[in-house]
């Protein structure tokens, strides 16, 4: 059963938290898959301008994913929070919540 909730504005922390969770649960698994490709010789993991292959590529891949998630969260979180703040000046947001 869905219940409708009206939101006047999100706090900056809420936007960063949602974006951090979403980017970590998407970037890290993707980078681990790329690390598996690197383990078998593909040049899919780059650190400090050098391609990492073999075991080093597999080991470094989760850290590359976390670094990408942090960068995306910091940059896009700021843009999204400012955009939602600007949107809140003109209208409210209605969310459907599953209960």
PDB file of N, CA and C in Angstrom, residues 8-97:
ATOM      1  N   UNK A   8       8.615  19.514   1.772  1.00  0.00           N
ATOM      2  CA  UNK A   8       8.892  20.906   1.398  1.00  0.00           C
ATOM      3  C   UNK A   8      10.316  21.071   0.902  1.00  0.00           C
ATOM      4  N   UNK A   9      11.251  20.431   1.584  1.00  0.00           N
ATOM      5  CA  UNK A   9      12.635  20.484   1.123  1.00  0.00           C
ATOM      6  C   UNK A   9      13.431  19.360   1.781  1.00  0.00           C
ATOM      7  N   UNK A  10      14.492  18.937   1.096  1.00  0.00           N
ATOM      8  CA  UNK A  10      15.439  17.969   1.627  1.00  0.00           C
ATOM      9  C   UNK A  10      16.569  18.732   2.299  1.00  0.00           C
ATOM     10  N   UNK A  11      17.136  18.165   3.357  1.00  0.00           N
ATOM     11  CA  UNK A  11      18.342  18.765   3.916  1.00  0.00           C
ATOM     12  C   UNK A  11      19.532  18.339   3.053  1.00  0.00           C
ATOM     13  N   UNK A  12      20.607  19.103   3.116  1.00  0.00           N
ATOM     14  CA  UNK A  12      21.793  18.769   2.339  1.00  0.00           C
ATOM     15  C   UNK A  12      22.319  17.389   2.728  1.00  0.00           C
ATOM     16  N   UNK A  13      22.271  17.070   4.026  1.00  0.00           N
ATOM     17  CA  UNK A  13      22.750  15.772   4.491  1.00  0.00           C
ATOM     18  C   UNK A  13      21.956  14.607   3.923  1.00  0.00           C
ATOM     19  N   UNK A  14      20.651  14.784   3.780  1.00  0.00           N
ATOM     20  CA  UNK A  14      19.811  13.737   3.223  1.00  0.00           C
ATOM     21  C   UNK A  14      20.156  13.480   1.763  1.00  0.00           C
ATOM     22  N   UNK A  15      20.376  14.543   1.020  1.00  0.00           N
ATOM     23  CA  UNK A  15      20.733  14.394  -0.394  1.00  0.00           C
ATOM     24  C   UNK A  15      22.066  13.661  -0.517  1.00  0.00           C
ATOM     25  N   UNK A  16      23.058  14.061   0.291  1.00  0.00           N
ATOM     26  CA  UNK A  16      24.368  13.394   0.251  1.00  0.00           C
ATOM     27  C   UNK A  16      24.257  11.934   0.665  1.00  0.00           C
ATOM     28  N   UNK A  17      23.447  11.633   1.669  1.00  0.00           N
ATOM     29  CA  UNK A  17      23.294  10.261   2.137  1.00  0.00           C
ATOM     30  C   UNK A  17      22.668   9.376   1.058  1.00  0.00           C
ATOM     31  N   UNK A  18      21.605   9.851   0.429  1.00  0.00           N
ATOM     32  CA  UNK A  18      20.951   9.076  -0.631  1.00  0.00           C
ATOM     33  C   UNK A  18      21.903   8.856  -1.796  1.00  0.00           C
ATOM     34  N   UNK A  19      22.613   9.907  -2.196  1.00  0.00           N
ATOM     35  CA  UNK A  19      23.530   9.792  -3.323  1.00  0.00           C
ATOM     36  C   UNK A  19      24.735   8.918  -2.985  1.00  0.00           C
ATOM     37  N   UNK A  20      25.234   8.987  -1.748  1.00  0.00           N
ATOM     38  CA  UNK A  20      26.362   8.148  -1.343  1.00  0.00           C
ATOM     39  C   UNK A  20      25.983   6.673  -1.359  1.00  0.00           C
ATOM     40  N   UNK A  21      24.800   6.355  -0.854  1.00  0.00           N
ATOM     41  CA  UNK A  21      24.348   4.962  -0.860  1.00  0.00           C
ATOM     42  C   UNK A  21      24.185   4.466  -2.291  1.00  0.00           C
ATOM     43  N   UNK A  22      23.535   5.271  -3.127  1.00  0.00           N
ATOM     44  CA  UNK A  22      23.303   4.864  -4.515  1.00  0.00           C
ATOM     45  C   UNK A  22      24.614   4.708  -5.278  1.00  0.00           C
ATOM     46  N   UNK A  23      25.550   5.620  -5.096  1.00  0.00           N
ATOM     47  CA  UNK A  23      26.794   5.532  -5.860  1.00  0.00           C
ATOM     48  C   UNK A  23      27.684   4.405  -5.349  1.00  0.00           C
ATOM     49  N   UNK A  24      27.695   4.157  -4.036  1.00  0.00           N
ATOM     50  CA  UNK A  24      28.503   3.048  -3.516  1.00  0.00           C
ATOM     51  C   UNK A  24      27.975   1.698  -3.981  1.00  0.00           C
ATOM     52  N   UNK A  25      26.645   1.548  -3.973  1.00  0.00           N
ATOM     53  CA  UNK A  25      26.074   0.266  -4.370  1.00  0.00           C
ATOM     54  C   UNK A  25      26.003   0.088  -5.884  1.00  0.00           C
ATOM     55  N   UNK A  26      26.447   1.078  -6.648  1.00  0.00           N
ATOM     56  CA  UNK A  26      26.519   0.906  -8.094  1.00  0.00           C
ATOM     57  C   UNK A  26      27.960   0.940  -8.592  1.00  0.00           C
ATOM     58  N   UNK A  27      28.771   1.859  -8.084  1.00  0.00           N
ATOM     59  CA  UNK A  27      30.150   2.000  -8.561  1.00  0.00           C
ATOM     60  C   UNK A  27      31.070   0.877  -8.082  1.00  0.00           C
ATOM     61  N   UNK A  28      30.944   0.492  -6.826  1.00  0.00           N
ATOM     62  CA  UNK A  28      31.841  -0.533  -6.286  1.00  0.00           C
ATOM     63  C   UNK A  28      31.624  -1.892  -6.967  1.00  0.00           C
ATOM     64  N   UNK A  29      30.374  -2.388  -7.110  1.00  0.00           N
ATOM     65  CA  UNK A  29      30.221  -3.654  -7.837  1.00  0.00           C
ATOM     66  C   UNK A  29      30.688  -3.572  -9.292  1.00  0.00           C
ATOM     67  N   UNK A  30      30.431  -2.436  -9.945  1.00  0.00           N
ATOM     68  CA  UNK A  30      30.898  -2.280 -11.320  1.00  0.00           C
ATOM     69  C   UNK A  30      32.418  -2.308 -11.387  1.00  0.00           C
ATOM     70  N   UNK A  31      33.085  -1.655 -10.447  1.00  0.00           N
ATOM     71  CA  UNK A  31      34.545  -1.654 -10.466  1.00  0.00           C
ATOM     72  C   UNK A  31      35.112  -3.038 -10.117  1.00  0.00           C
ATOM     73  N   UNK A  32      34.407  -3.785  -9.285  1.00  0.00           N
ATOM     74  CA  UNK A  32      34.865  -5.150  -8.992  1.00  0.00           C
ATOM     75  C   UNK A  32      34.749  -6.029 -10.241  1.00  0.00           C
ATOM     76  N   UNK A  33      33.695  -5.849 -11.006  1.00  0.00           N
ATOM     77  CA  UNK A  33      33.576  -6.573 -12.283  1.00  0.00           C
ATOM     78  C   UNK A  33      34.717  -6.180 -13.210  1.00  0.00           C
ATOM     79  N   UNK A  34      35.029  -4.885 -13.262  1.00  0.00           N
ATOM     80  CA  UNK A  34      36.163  -4.439 -14.078  1.00  0.00           C
ATOM     81  C   UNK A  34      37.476  -4.999 -13.531  1.00  0.00           C
ATOM     82  N   UNK A  35      37.570  -5.168 -12.209  1.00  0.00           N
ATOM     83  CA  UNK A  35      38.744  -5.791 -11.596  1.00  0.00           C
ATOM     84  C   UNK A  35      38.886  -7.249 -11.989  1.00  0.00           C
ATOM     85  N   UNK A  36      37.760  -7.948 -12.141  1.00  0.00           N
ATOM     86  CA  UNK A  36      37.824  -9.337 -12.624  1.00  0.00           C
ATOM     87  C   UNK A  36      38.343  -9.384 -14.057  1.00  0.00           C
ATOM     88  N   UNK A  37      37.904  -8.426 -14.888  1.00  0.00           N
ATOM     89  CA  UNK A  37      38.449  -8.349 -16.250  1.00  0.00           C
ATOM     90  C   UNK A  37      39.941  -8.058 -16.214  1.00  0.00           C
ATOM     91  N   UNK A  38      40.359  -7.164 -15.312  1.00  0.00           N
ATOM     92  CA  UNK A  38      41.778  -6.829 -15.188  1.00  0.00           C
ATOM     93  C   UNK A  38      42.577  -8.034 -14.711  1.00  0.00           C
ATOM     94  N   UNK A  39      41.968  -8.847 -13.877  1.00  0.00           N
ATOM     95  CA  UNK A  39      42.646 -10.052 -13.395  1.00  0.00           C
ATOM     96  C   UNK A  39      43.013 -10.985 -14.548  1.00  0.00           C
ATOM     97  N   UNK A  40      42.178 -10.992 -15.580  1.00  0.00           N
ATOM     98  CA  UNK A  40      42.440 -11.834 -16.739  1.00  0.00           C
ATOM     99  C   UNK A  40      43.159 -11.106 -17.860  1.00  0.00           C
ATOM    100  N   UNK A  41      43.715  -9.925 -17.586  1.00  0.00           N
ATOM    101  CA  UNK A  41      44.589  -9.265 -18.539  1.00  0.00           C
ATOM    102  C   UNK A  41      44.046  -8.041 -19.241  1.00  0.00           C
ATOM    103  N   UNK A  42      42.783  -7.714 -19.069  1.00  0.00           N
ATOM    104  CA  UNK A  42      42.241  -6.518 -19.714  1.00  0.00           C
ATOM    105  C   UNK A  42      42.730  -5.272 -18.971  1.00  0.00           C
ATOM    106  N   UNK A  43      42.943  -4.209 -19.686  1.00  0.00           N
ATOM    107  CA  UNK A  43      43.428  -2.964 -19.079  1.00  0.00           C
ATOM    108  C   UNK A  43      42.233  -2.081 -18.702  1.00  0.00           C
ATOM    109  N   UNK A  44      41.472  -2.514 -17.705  1.00  0.00           N
ATOM    110  CA  UNK A  44      40.256  -1.808 -17.321  1.00  0.00           C
ATOM    111  C   UNK A  44      40.424  -0.975 -16.055  1.00  0.00           C
ATOM    112  N   UNK A  45      41.450  -1.223 -15.256  1.00  0.00           N
ATOM    113  CA  UNK A  45      41.679  -0.480 -14.019  1.00  0.00           C
ATOM    114  C   UNK A  45      42.903   0.405 -14.204  1.00  0.00           C
ATOM    115  N   UNK A  46      42.708   1.704 -13.968  1.00  0.00           N
ATOM    116  CA  UNK A  46      43.806   2.661 -14.103  1.00  0.00           C
ATOM    117  C   UNK A  46      43.984   3.360 -12.764  1.00  0.00           C
ATOM    118  N   UNK A  47      45.218   3.361 -12.274  1.00  0.00           N
ATOM    119  CA  UNK A  47      45.538   4.067 -11.040  1.00  0.00           C
ATOM    120  C   UNK A  47      46.815   4.859 -11.257  1.00  0.00           C
ATOM    121  N   UNK A  48      46.736   6.155 -11.036  1.00  0.00           N
ATOM    122  CA  UNK A  48      47.876   7.044 -11.178  1.00  0.00           C
ATOM    123  C   UNK A  48      48.455   7.003 -12.594  1.00  0.00           C
ATOM    124  N   UNK A  49      47.579   6.875 -13.565  1.00  0.00           N
ATOM    125  CA  UNK A  49      47.991   6.883 -14.960  1.00  0.00           C
ATOM    126  C   UNK A  49      48.540   5.567 -15.483  1.00  0.00           C
ATOM    127  N   UNK A  50      48.545   4.550 -14.659  1.00  0.00           N
ATOM    128  CA  UNK A  50      49.067   3.251 -15.087  1.00  0.00           C
ATOM    129  C   UNK A  50      47.957   2.208 -15.046  1.00  0.00           C
ATOM    130  N   UNK A  51      47.958   1.339 -16.055  1.00  0.00           N
ATOM    131  CA  UNK A  51      46.985   0.249 -16.091  1.00  0.00           C
ATOM    132  C   UNK A  51      47.421  -0.825 -15.114  1.00  0.00           C
ATOM    133  N   UNK A  52      46.473  -1.309 -14.320  1.00  0.00           N
ATOM    134  CA  UNK A  52      46.744  -2.391 -13.386  1.00  0.00           C
ATOM    135  C   UNK A  52      46.069  -3.654 -13.906  1.00  0.00           C
ATOM    136  N   UNK A  53      46.846  -4.693 -14.062  1.00  0.00           N
ATOM    137  CA  UNK A  53      46.304  -5.969 -14.507  1.00  0.00           C
ATOM    138  C   UNK A  53      46.718  -7.046 -13.515  1.00  0.00           C
ATOM    139  N   UNK A  54      46.114  -8.210 -13.663  1.00  0.00           N
ATOM    140  CA  UNK A  54      46.435  -9.323 -12.779  1.00  0.00           C
ATOM    141  C   UNK A  54      45.842  -9.123 -11.399  1.00  0.00           C
ATOM    142  N   UNK A  55      46.551  -9.656 -10.407  1.00  0.00           N
ATOM    143  CA  UNK A  55      46.077  -9.596  -9.035  1.00  0.00           C
ATOM    144  C   UNK A  55      46.006  -8.157  -8.513  1.00  0.00           C
ATOM    145  N   UNK A  56      46.936  -7.310  -8.938  1.00  0.00           N
ATOM    146  CA  UNK A  56      46.921  -5.911  -8.492  1.00  0.00           C
ATOM    147  C   UNK A  56      45.656  -5.189  -8.983  1.00  0.00           C
ATOM    148  N   UNK A  57      45.222  -5.479 -10.202  1.00  0.00           N
ATOM    149  CA  UNK A  57      43.994  -4.882 -10.717  1.00  0.00           C
ATOM    150  C   UNK A  57      42.773  -5.322  -9.937  1.00  0.00           C
ATOM    151  N   UNK A  58      42.756  -6.591  -9.563  1.00  0.00           N
ATOM    152  CA  UNK A  58      41.635  -7.124  -8.782  1.00  0.00           C
ATOM    153  C   UNK A  58      41.612  -6.530  -7.378  1.00  0.00           C
ATOM    154  N   UNK A  59      42.774  -6.396  -6.765  1.00  0.00           N
ATOM    155  CA  UNK A  59      42.848  -5.843  -5.408  1.00  0.00           C
ATOM    156  C   UNK A  59      42.508  -4.355  -5.399  1.00  0.00           C
ATOM    157  N   UNK A  60      42.960  -3.621  -6.398  1.00  0.00           N
ATOM    158  CA  UNK A  60      42.749  -2.170  -6.435  1.00  0.00           C
ATOM    159  C   UNK A  60      41.334  -1.788  -6.858  1.00  0.00           C
ATOM    160  N   UNK A  61      40.608  -2.687  -7.498  1.00  0.00           N
ATOM    161  CA  UNK A  61      39.310  -2.321  -8.065  1.00  0.00           C
ATOM    162  C   UNK A  61      38.279  -1.831  -7.046  1.00  0.00           C
ATOM    163  N   UNK A  62      38.124  -2.429  -5.864  1.00  0.00           N
ATOM    164  CA  UNK A  62      37.150  -1.864  -4.918  1.00  0.00           C
ATOM    165  C   UNK A  62      37.527  -0.453  -4.451  1.00  0.00           C
ATOM    166  N   UNK A  63      38.826  -0.205  -4.319  1.00  0.00           N
ATOM    167  CA  UNK A  63      39.277   1.116  -3.897  1.00  0.00           C
ATOM    168  C   UNK A  63      39.038   2.158  -4.981  1.00  0.00           C
ATOM    169  N   UNK A  64      39.202   1.755  -6.228  1.00  0.00           N
ATOM    170  CA  UNK A  64      38.881   2.653  -7.341  1.00  0.00           C
ATOM    171  C   UNK A  64      37.392   2.963  -7.341  1.00  0.00           C
ATOM    172  N   UNK A  65      36.566   1.952  -7.095  1.00  0.00           N
ATOM    173  CA  UNK A  65      35.120   2.157  -7.027  1.00  0.00           C
ATOM    174  C   UNK A  65      34.724   3.081  -5.891  1.00  0.00           C
ATOM    175  N   UNK A  66      35.333   2.923  -4.722  1.00  0.00           N
ATOM    176  CA  UNK A  66      35.045   3.809  -3.600  1.00  0.00           C
ATOM    177  C   UNK A  66      35.475   5.244  -3.899  1.00  0.00           C
ATOM    178  N   UNK A  67      36.641   5.396  -4.536  1.00  0.00           N
ATOM    179  CA  UNK A  67      37.115   6.734  -4.884  1.00  0.00           C
ATOM    180  C   UNK A  67      36.152   7.399  -5.874  1.00  0.00           C
ATOM    181  N   UNK A  68      35.701   6.648  -6.871  1.00  0.00           N
ATOM    182  CA  UNK A  68      34.731   7.194  -7.820  1.00  0.00           C
ATOM    183  C   UNK A  68      33.413   7.559  -7.127  1.00  0.00           C
ATOM    184  N   UNK A  69      32.962   6.705  -6.220  1.00  0.00           N
ATOM    185  CA  UNK A  69      31.723   6.981  -5.496  1.00  0.00           C
ATOM    186  C   UNK A  69      31.848   8.253  -4.661  1.00  0.00           C
ATOM    187  N   UNK A  70      32.985   8.447  -4.009  1.00  0.00           N
ATOM    188  CA  UNK A  70      33.189   9.657  -3.215  1.00  0.00           C
ATOM    189  C   UNK A  70      33.230  10.908  -4.090  1.00  0.00           C
ATOM    190  N   UNK A  71      33.888  10.809  -5.231  1.00  0.00           N
ATOM    191  CA  UNK A  71      33.968  11.956  -6.139  1.00  0.00           C
ATOM    192  C   UNK A  71      32.583  12.307  -6.676  1.00  0.00           C
ATOM    193  N   UNK A  72      31.844  11.296  -7.133  1.00  0.00           N
ATOM    194  CA  UNK A  72      30.498  11.545  -7.649  1.00  0.00           C
ATOM    195  C   UNK A  72      29.583  12.090  -6.563  1.00  0.00           C
ATOM    196  N   UNK A  73      29.685  11.544  -5.348  1.00  0.00           N
ATOM    197  CA  UNK A  73      28.845  12.023  -4.259  1.00  0.00           C
ATOM    198  C   UNK A  73      29.158  13.474  -3.928  1.00  0.00           C
ATOM    199  N   UNK A  74      30.416  13.809  -3.847  1.00  0.00           N
ATOM    200  CA  UNK A  74      30.789  15.181  -3.522  1.00  0.00           C
ATOM    201  C   UNK A  74      30.355  16.178  -4.577  1.00  0.00           C
ATOM    202  N   UNK A  75      30.635  15.865  -5.831  1.00  0.00           N
ATOM    203  CA  UNK A  75      30.326  16.800  -6.914  1.00  0.00           C
ATOM    204  C   UNK A  75      28.833  16.852  -7.215  1.00  0.00           C
ATOM    205  N   UNK A  76      28.250  15.704  -7.502  1.00  0.00           N
ATOM    206  CA  UNK A  76      26.830  15.673  -7.859  1.00  0.00           C
ATOM    207  C   UNK A  76      25.928  15.957  -6.658  1.00  0.00           C
ATOM    208  N   UNK A  77      26.353  15.566  -5.454  1.00  0.00           N
ATOM    209  CA  UNK A  77      25.565  15.858  -4.261  1.00  0.00           C
ATOM    210  C   UNK A  77      25.388  17.350  -4.058  1.00  0.00           C
ATOM    211  N   UNK A  78      26.457  18.095  -4.294  1.00  0.00           N
ATOM    212  CA  UNK A  78      26.365  19.550  -4.175  1.00  0.00           C
ATOM    213  C   UNK A  78      25.421  20.125  -5.219  1.00  0.00           C
ATOM    214  N   UNK A  79      25.548  19.654  -6.455  1.00  0.00           N
ATOM    215  CA  UNK A  79      24.655  20.143  -7.513  1.00  0.00           C
ATOM    216  C   UNK A  79      23.202  19.771  -7.248  1.00  0.00           C
ATOM    217  N   UNK A  80      22.957  18.524  -6.848  1.00  0.00           N
ATOM    218  CA  UNK A  80      21.590  18.078  -6.587  1.00  0.00           C
ATOM    219  C   UNK A  80      20.989  18.817  -5.395  1.00  0.00           C
ATOM    220  N   UNK A  81      21.766  19.005  -4.328  1.00  0.00           N
ATOM    221  CA  UNK A  81      21.253  19.694  -3.146  1.00  0.00           C
ATOM    222  C   UNK A  81      20.899  21.137  -3.470  1.00  0.00           C
ATOM    223  N   UNK A  82      21.747  21.801  -4.248  1.00  0.00           N
ATOM    224  CA  UNK A  82      21.437  23.180  -4.640  1.00  0.00           C
ATOM    225  C   UNK A  82      20.214  23.227  -5.562  1.00  0.00           C
ATOM    226  N   UNK A  83      20.114  22.282  -6.474  1.00  0.00           N
ATOM    227  CA  UNK A  83      18.958  22.235  -7.367  1.00  0.00           C
ATOM    228  C   UNK A  83      17.664  21.966  -6.627  1.00  0.00           C
ATOM    229  N   UNK A  84      17.691  21.043  -5.665  1.00  0.00           N
ATOM    230  CA  UNK A  84      16.484  20.760  -4.878  1.00  0.00           C
ATOM    231  C   UNK A  84      16.141  21.924  -3.959  1.00  0.00           C
ATOM    232  N   UNK A  85      17.150  22.597  -3.430  1.00  0.00           N
ATOM    233  CA  UNK A  85      16.890  23.789  -2.615  1.00  0.00           C
ATOM    234  C   UNK A  85      16.210  24.871  -3.457  1.00  0.00           C
ATOM    235  N   UNK A  86      16.705  25.065  -4.671  1.00  0.00           N
ATOM    236  CA  UNK A  86      16.108  26.052  -5.575  1.00  0.00           C
ATOM    237  C   UNK A  86      14.677  25.651  -5.940  1.00  0.00           C
ATOM    238  N   UNK A  87      14.446  24.363  -6.198  1.00  0.00           N
ATOM    239  CA  UNK A  87      13.115  23.861  -6.512  1.00  0.00           C
ATOM    240  C   UNK A  87      12.151  24.079  -5.337  1.00  0.00           C
ATOM    241  N   UNK A  88      12.661  23.932  -4.098  1.00  0.00           N
ATOM    242  CA  UNK A  88      11.799  24.083  -2.917  1.00  0.00           C
ATOM    243  C   UNK A  88      11.301  25.515  -2.746  1.00  0.00           C
ATOM    244  N   UNK A  89      11.930  26.476  -3.391  1.00  0.00           N
ATOM    245  CA  UNK A  89      11.475  27.863  -3.301  1.00  0.00           C
ATOM    246  C   UNK A  89      10.189  28.088  -4.093  1.00  0.00           C
ATOM    247  N   UNK A  90       9.918  27.190  -5.056  1.00  0.00           N
ATOM    248  CA  UNK A  90       8.764  27.361  -5.942  1.00  0.00           C
ATOM    249  C   UNK A  90       7.662  26.335  -5.739  1.00  0.00           C
ATOM    250  N   UNK A  91       8.011  25.139  -5.276  1.00  0.00           N
ATOM    251  CA  UNK A  91       7.019  24.082  -5.209  1.00  0.00           C
ATOM    252  C   UNK A  91       7.405  23.060  -4.140  1.00  0.00           C
ATOM    253  N   UNK A  92       6.469  22.170  -3.832  1.00  0.00           N
ATOM    254  CA  UNK A  92       6.740  21.055  -2.925  1.00  0.00           C
ATOM    255  C   UNK A  92       6.911  19.790  -3.749  1.00  0.00           C
ATOM    256  N   UNK A  93       7.442  18.779  -3.106  1.00  0.00           N
ATOM    257  CA  UNK A  93       7.679  17.504  -3.761  1.00  0.00           C
ATOM    258  C   UNK A  93       6.808  16.452  -3.089  1.00  0.00           C
ATOM    259  N   UNK A  94       6.140  15.640  -3.877  1.00  0.00           N
ATOM    260  CA  UNK A  94       5.278  14.606  -3.324  1.00  0.00           C
ATOM    261  C   UNK A  94       5.884  13.243  -3.621  1.00  0.00           C
ATOM    262  N   UNK A  95       6.070  12.446  -2.576  1.00  0.00           N
ATOM    263  CA  UNK A  95       6.649  11.116  -2.704  1.00  0.00           C
ATOM    264  C   UNK A  95       5.614  10.060  -2.355  1.00  0.00           C
ATOM    265  N   UNK A  96       5.695   8.941  -3.041  1.00  0.00           N
ATOM    266  CA  UNK A  96       4.867   7.781  -2.739  1.00  0.00           C
ATOM    267  C   UNK A  96       5.722   6.836  -1.901  1.00  0.00           C
ATOM    268  N   UNK A  97       5.280   6.531  -0.672  1.00  0.00           N
ATOM    269  CA  UNK A  97       6.025   5.706   0.244  1.00  0.00           C
ATOM    270  C   UNK A  97       5.305   4.374   0.392  1.00  0.00           C
TER     271      UNK A  97
END
